[in-house]
PDB file of C-alpha atoms in Angstrom:
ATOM      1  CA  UNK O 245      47.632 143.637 -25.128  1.00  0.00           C
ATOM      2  CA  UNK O 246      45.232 146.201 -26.365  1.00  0.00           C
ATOM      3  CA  UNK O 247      45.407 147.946 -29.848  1.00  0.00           C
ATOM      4  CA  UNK O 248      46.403 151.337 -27.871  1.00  0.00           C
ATOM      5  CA  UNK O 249      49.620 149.563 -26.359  1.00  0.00           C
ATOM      6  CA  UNK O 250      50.938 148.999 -29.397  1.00  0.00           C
ATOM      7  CA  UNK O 251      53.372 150.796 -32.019  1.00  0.00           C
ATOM      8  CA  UNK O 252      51.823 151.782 -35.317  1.00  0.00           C
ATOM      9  CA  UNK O 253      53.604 148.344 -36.987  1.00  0.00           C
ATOM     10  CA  UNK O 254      52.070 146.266 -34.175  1.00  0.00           C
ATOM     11  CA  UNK O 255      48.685 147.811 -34.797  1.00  0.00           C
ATOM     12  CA  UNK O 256      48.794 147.016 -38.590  1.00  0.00           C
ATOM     13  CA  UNK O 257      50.089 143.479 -37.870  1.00  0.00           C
ATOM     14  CA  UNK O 258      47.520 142.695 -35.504  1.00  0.00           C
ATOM     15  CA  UNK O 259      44.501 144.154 -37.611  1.00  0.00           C
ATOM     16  CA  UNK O 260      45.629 142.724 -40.878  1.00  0.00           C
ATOM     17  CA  UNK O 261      47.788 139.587 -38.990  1.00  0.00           C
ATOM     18  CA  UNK O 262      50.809 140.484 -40.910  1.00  0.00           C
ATOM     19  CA  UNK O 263      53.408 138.024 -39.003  1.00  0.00           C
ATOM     20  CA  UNK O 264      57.075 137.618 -39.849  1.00  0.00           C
ATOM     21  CA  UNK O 265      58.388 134.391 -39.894  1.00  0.00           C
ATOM     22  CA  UNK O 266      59.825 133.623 -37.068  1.00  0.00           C
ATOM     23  CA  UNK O 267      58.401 136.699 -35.270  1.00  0.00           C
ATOM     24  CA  UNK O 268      60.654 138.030 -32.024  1.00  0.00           C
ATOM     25  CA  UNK O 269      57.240 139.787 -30.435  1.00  0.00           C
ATOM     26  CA  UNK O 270      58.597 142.776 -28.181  1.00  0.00           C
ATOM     27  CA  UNK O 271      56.392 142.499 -24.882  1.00  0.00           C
ATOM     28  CA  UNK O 272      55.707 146.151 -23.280  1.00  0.00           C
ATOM     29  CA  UNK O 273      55.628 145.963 -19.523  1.00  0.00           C
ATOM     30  CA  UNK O 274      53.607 148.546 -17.122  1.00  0.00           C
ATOM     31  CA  UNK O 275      54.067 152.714 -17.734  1.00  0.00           C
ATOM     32  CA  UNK O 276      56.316 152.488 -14.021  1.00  0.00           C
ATOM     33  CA  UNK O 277      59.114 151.131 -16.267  1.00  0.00           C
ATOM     34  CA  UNK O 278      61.044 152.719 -19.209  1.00  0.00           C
ATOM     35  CA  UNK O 279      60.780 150.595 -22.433  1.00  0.00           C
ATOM     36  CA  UNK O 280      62.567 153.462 -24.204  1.00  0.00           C
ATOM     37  CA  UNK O 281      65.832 151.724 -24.649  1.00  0.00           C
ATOM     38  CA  UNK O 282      65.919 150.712 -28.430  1.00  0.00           C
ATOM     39  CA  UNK O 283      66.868 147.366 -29.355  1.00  0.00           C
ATOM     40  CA  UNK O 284      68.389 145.896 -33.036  1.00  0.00           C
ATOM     41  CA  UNK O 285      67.781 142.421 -33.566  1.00  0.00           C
ATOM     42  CA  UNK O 286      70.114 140.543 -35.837  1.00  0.00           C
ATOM     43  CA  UNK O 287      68.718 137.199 -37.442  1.00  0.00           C
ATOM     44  CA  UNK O 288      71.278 135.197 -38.890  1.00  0.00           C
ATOM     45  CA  UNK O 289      70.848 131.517 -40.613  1.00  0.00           C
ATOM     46  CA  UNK O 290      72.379 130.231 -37.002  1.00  0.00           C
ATOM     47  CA  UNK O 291      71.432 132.583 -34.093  1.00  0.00           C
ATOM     48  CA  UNK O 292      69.213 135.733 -33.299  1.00  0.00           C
ATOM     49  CA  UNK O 293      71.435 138.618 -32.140  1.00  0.00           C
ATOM     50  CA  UNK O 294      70.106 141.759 -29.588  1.00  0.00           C
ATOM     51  CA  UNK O 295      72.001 144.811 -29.385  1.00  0.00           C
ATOM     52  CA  UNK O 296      70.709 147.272 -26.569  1.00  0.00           C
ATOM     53  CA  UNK O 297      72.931 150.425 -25.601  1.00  0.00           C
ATOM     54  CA  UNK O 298      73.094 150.932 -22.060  1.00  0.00           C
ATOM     55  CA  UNK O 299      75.016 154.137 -21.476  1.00  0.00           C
ATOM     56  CA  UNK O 300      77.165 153.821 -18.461  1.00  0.00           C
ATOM     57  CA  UNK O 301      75.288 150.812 -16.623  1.00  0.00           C
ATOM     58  CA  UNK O 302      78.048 148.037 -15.757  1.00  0.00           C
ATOM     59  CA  UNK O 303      77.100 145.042 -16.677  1.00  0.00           C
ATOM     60  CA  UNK O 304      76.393 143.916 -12.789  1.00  0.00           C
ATOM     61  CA  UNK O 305      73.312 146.416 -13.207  1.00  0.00           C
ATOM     62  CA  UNK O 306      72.119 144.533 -15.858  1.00  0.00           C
ATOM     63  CA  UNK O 307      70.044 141.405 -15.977  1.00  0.00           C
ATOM     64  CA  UNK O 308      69.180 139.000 -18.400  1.00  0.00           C
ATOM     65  CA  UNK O 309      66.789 136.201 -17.845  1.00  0.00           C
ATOM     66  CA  UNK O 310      64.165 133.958 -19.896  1.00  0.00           C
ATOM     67  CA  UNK O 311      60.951 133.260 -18.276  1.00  0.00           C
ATOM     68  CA  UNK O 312      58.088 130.890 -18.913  1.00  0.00           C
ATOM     69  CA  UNK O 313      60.198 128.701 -20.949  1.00  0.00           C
ATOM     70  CA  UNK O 314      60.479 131.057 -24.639  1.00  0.00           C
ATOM     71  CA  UNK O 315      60.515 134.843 -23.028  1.00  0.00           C
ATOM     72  CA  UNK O 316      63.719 136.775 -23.069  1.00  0.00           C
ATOM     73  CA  UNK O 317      63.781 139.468 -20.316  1.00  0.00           C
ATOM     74  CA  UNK O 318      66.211 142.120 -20.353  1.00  0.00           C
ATOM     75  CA  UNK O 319      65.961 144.759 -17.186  1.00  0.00           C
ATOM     76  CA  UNK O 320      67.883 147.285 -15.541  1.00  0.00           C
ATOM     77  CA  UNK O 321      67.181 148.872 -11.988  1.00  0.00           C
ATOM     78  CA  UNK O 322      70.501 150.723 -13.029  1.00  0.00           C
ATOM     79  CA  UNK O 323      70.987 154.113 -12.134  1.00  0.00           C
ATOM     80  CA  UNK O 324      74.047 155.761 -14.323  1.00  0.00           C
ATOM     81  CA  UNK O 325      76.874 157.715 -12.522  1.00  0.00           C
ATOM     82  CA  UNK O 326      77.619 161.166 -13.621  1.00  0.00           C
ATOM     83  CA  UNK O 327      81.110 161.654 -12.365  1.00  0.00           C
ATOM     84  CA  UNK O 328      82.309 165.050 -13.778  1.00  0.00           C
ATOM     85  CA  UNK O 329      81.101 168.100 -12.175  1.00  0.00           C
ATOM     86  CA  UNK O 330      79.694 166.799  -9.215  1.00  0.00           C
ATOM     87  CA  UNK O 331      82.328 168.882  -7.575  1.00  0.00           C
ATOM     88  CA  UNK O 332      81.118 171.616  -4.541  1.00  0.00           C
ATOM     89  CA  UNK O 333      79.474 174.742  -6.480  1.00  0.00           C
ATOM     90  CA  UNK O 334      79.407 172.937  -9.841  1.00  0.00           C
ATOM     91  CA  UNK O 335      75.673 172.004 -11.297  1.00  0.00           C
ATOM     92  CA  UNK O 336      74.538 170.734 -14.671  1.00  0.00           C
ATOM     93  CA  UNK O 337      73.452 173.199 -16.982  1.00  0.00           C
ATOM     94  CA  UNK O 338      71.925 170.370 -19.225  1.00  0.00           C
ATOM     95  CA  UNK O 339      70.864 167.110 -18.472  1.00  0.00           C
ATOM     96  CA  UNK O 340      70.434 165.634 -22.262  1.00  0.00           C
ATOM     97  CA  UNK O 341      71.863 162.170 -22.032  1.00  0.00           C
ATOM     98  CA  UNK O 342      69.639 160.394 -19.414  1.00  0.00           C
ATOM     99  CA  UNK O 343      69.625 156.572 -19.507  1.00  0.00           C
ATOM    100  CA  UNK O 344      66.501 155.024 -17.825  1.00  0.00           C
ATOM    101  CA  UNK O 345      66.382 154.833 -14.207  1.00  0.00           C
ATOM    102  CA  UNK O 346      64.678 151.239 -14.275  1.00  0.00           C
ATOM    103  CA  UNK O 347      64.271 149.117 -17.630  1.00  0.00           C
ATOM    104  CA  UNK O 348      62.013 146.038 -18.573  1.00  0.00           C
ATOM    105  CA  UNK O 349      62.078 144.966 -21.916  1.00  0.00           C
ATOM    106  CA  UNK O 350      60.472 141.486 -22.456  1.00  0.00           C
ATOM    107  CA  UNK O 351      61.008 139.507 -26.320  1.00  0.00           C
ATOM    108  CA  UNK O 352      59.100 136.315 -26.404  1.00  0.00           C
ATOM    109  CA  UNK O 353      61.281 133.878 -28.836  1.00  0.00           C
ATOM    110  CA  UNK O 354      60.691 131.770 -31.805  1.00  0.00           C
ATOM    111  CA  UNK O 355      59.832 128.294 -31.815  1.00  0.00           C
ATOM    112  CA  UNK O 356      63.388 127.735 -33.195  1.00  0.00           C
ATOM    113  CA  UNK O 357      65.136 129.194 -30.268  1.00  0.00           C
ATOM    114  CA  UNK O 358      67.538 127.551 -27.674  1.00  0.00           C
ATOM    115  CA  UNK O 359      67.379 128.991 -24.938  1.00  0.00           C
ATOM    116  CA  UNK O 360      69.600 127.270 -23.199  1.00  0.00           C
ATOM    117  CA  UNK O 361      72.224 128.419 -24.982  1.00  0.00           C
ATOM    118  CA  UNK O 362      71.833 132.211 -24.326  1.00  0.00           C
ATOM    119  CA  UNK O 363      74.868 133.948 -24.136  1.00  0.00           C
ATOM    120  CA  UNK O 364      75.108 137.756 -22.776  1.00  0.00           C
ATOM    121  CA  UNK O 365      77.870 140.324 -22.701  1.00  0.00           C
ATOM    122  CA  UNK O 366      78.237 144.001 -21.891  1.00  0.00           C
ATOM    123  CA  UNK O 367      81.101 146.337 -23.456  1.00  0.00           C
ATOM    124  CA  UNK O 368      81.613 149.622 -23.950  1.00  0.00           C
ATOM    125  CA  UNK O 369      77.800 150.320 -22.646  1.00  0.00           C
ATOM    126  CA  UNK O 370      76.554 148.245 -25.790  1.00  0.00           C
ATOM    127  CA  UNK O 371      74.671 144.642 -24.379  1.00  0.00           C
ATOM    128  CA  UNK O 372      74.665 141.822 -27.156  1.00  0.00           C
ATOM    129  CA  UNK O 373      72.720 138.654 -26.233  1.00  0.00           C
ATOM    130  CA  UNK O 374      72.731 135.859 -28.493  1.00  0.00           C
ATOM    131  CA  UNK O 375      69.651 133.504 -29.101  1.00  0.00           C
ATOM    132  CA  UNK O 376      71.104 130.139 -30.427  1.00  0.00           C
ATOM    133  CA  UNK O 377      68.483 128.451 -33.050  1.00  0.00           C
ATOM    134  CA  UNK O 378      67.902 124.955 -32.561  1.00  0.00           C
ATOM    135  CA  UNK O 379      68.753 122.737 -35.423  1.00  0.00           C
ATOM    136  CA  UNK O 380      66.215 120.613 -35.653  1.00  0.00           C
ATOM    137  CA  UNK O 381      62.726 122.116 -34.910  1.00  0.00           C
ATOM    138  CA  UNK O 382      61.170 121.194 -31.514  1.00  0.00           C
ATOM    139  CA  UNK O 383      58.716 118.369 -31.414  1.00  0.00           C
ATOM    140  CA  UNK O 384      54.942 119.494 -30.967  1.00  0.00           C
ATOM    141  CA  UNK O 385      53.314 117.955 -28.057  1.00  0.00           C
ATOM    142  CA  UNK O 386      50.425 116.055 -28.183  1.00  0.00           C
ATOM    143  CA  UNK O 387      47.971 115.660 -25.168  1.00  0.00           C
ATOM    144  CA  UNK O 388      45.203 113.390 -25.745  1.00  0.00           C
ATOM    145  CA  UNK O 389      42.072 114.173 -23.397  1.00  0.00           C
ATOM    146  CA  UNK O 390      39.557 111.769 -22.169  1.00  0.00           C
ATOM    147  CA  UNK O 391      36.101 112.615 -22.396  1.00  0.00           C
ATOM    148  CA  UNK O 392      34.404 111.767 -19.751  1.00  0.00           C
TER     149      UNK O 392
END
C-alpha cells in the first residue's frame, strides 16, 4: 500500500510507525469497489466488535468471510430496493440516500483473535460481527532452516 492510498491517520502512522496495540489495519481494495461504508470497531477486554450500517441490504446480500488465516472480509454485491414511488409516472426528485452498489471492506486481525469463533448478524440494516480474543496468546512458530 502506497502513502497516497492511505487516510491522513494511516499516513502519519506509517511515517512516524505510530501502531496501536493490537492494531485492526483496515485493508482498501481496488477504486471498482466502494469502501465508503463506515465501520466502528468496539474493543472490549473479551472480543473486538464491528458495526457497519447497511441501509436496506438483507442480510443474504451480505457476506462475511476471513481469508488467509487473520483477514476479516466484509462485502456486499447488494443492490438496495427503493420500493415507494416506483409507481407509473412517479420519478425521484432526489436520490440522497444511496448505499453502495458493491462493497469490499477487508480488516486484517490481531494476533489475539479467534477467528473461529466469528459470529455475524444483520438487523435493522446495522451488521455487528464479533471477533472473539483468544485467551491465551498463540504460540510463535519456529522454522529452523538448514544451510546448505
Amino acid at each position: 500500500m502506497s502513502l497516497f492510498d492511505m487516510d491522513l491517520s494511516g499516513v502519519v502512522n506509517n511515517l512516524f510507525n505510530l501502531h496501536e496495540t493490537p492494531r485492526i489495519h483496515d485493508n482498501h481494495e481496488s477504486r471498482k469497489t466502494s469502501t465508503s461504508v463506515p465501520v466502528d470497531i468496539l474493543d472490549t477486554p473479551k472480543e473486538y466488535i464491528f458495526f457497519m450500517d447497511f441501509p436496506g441490504l438483507s442480510k443474504s446480500e451480505i457476506q462475511v468471510t476471513v481469508e488467509d488465516e487473520n483477514t476479516l472480509v466484509i462485502k456486499s454485491n447488494g443492490k438496495r430496493k427503493r420500493g415507494d414511488g416506483e409507481d407509473e409516472g412517479c420519478k425521484y426528485l432526489r436520490l440522497e440516500r444511496r448505499a453502495p452498489q458493491k462493497m469490499l471492506r477487508k480488516f486484517r486481525l490481531p494476533e489475539n483473535a479467534n477467528v473461529s469463533e466469528i459470529t455475524a448478524k444483520c438487523e435493522n440494516g446495522v451488521l455487528t460481527v464479533v471477533v472473539e480474543k483468544q485467551s491465551q496468546p498463540p504460540k510463535s512458530k519456529t522454522v529452523e532452516v538448514a544451510i546448505v
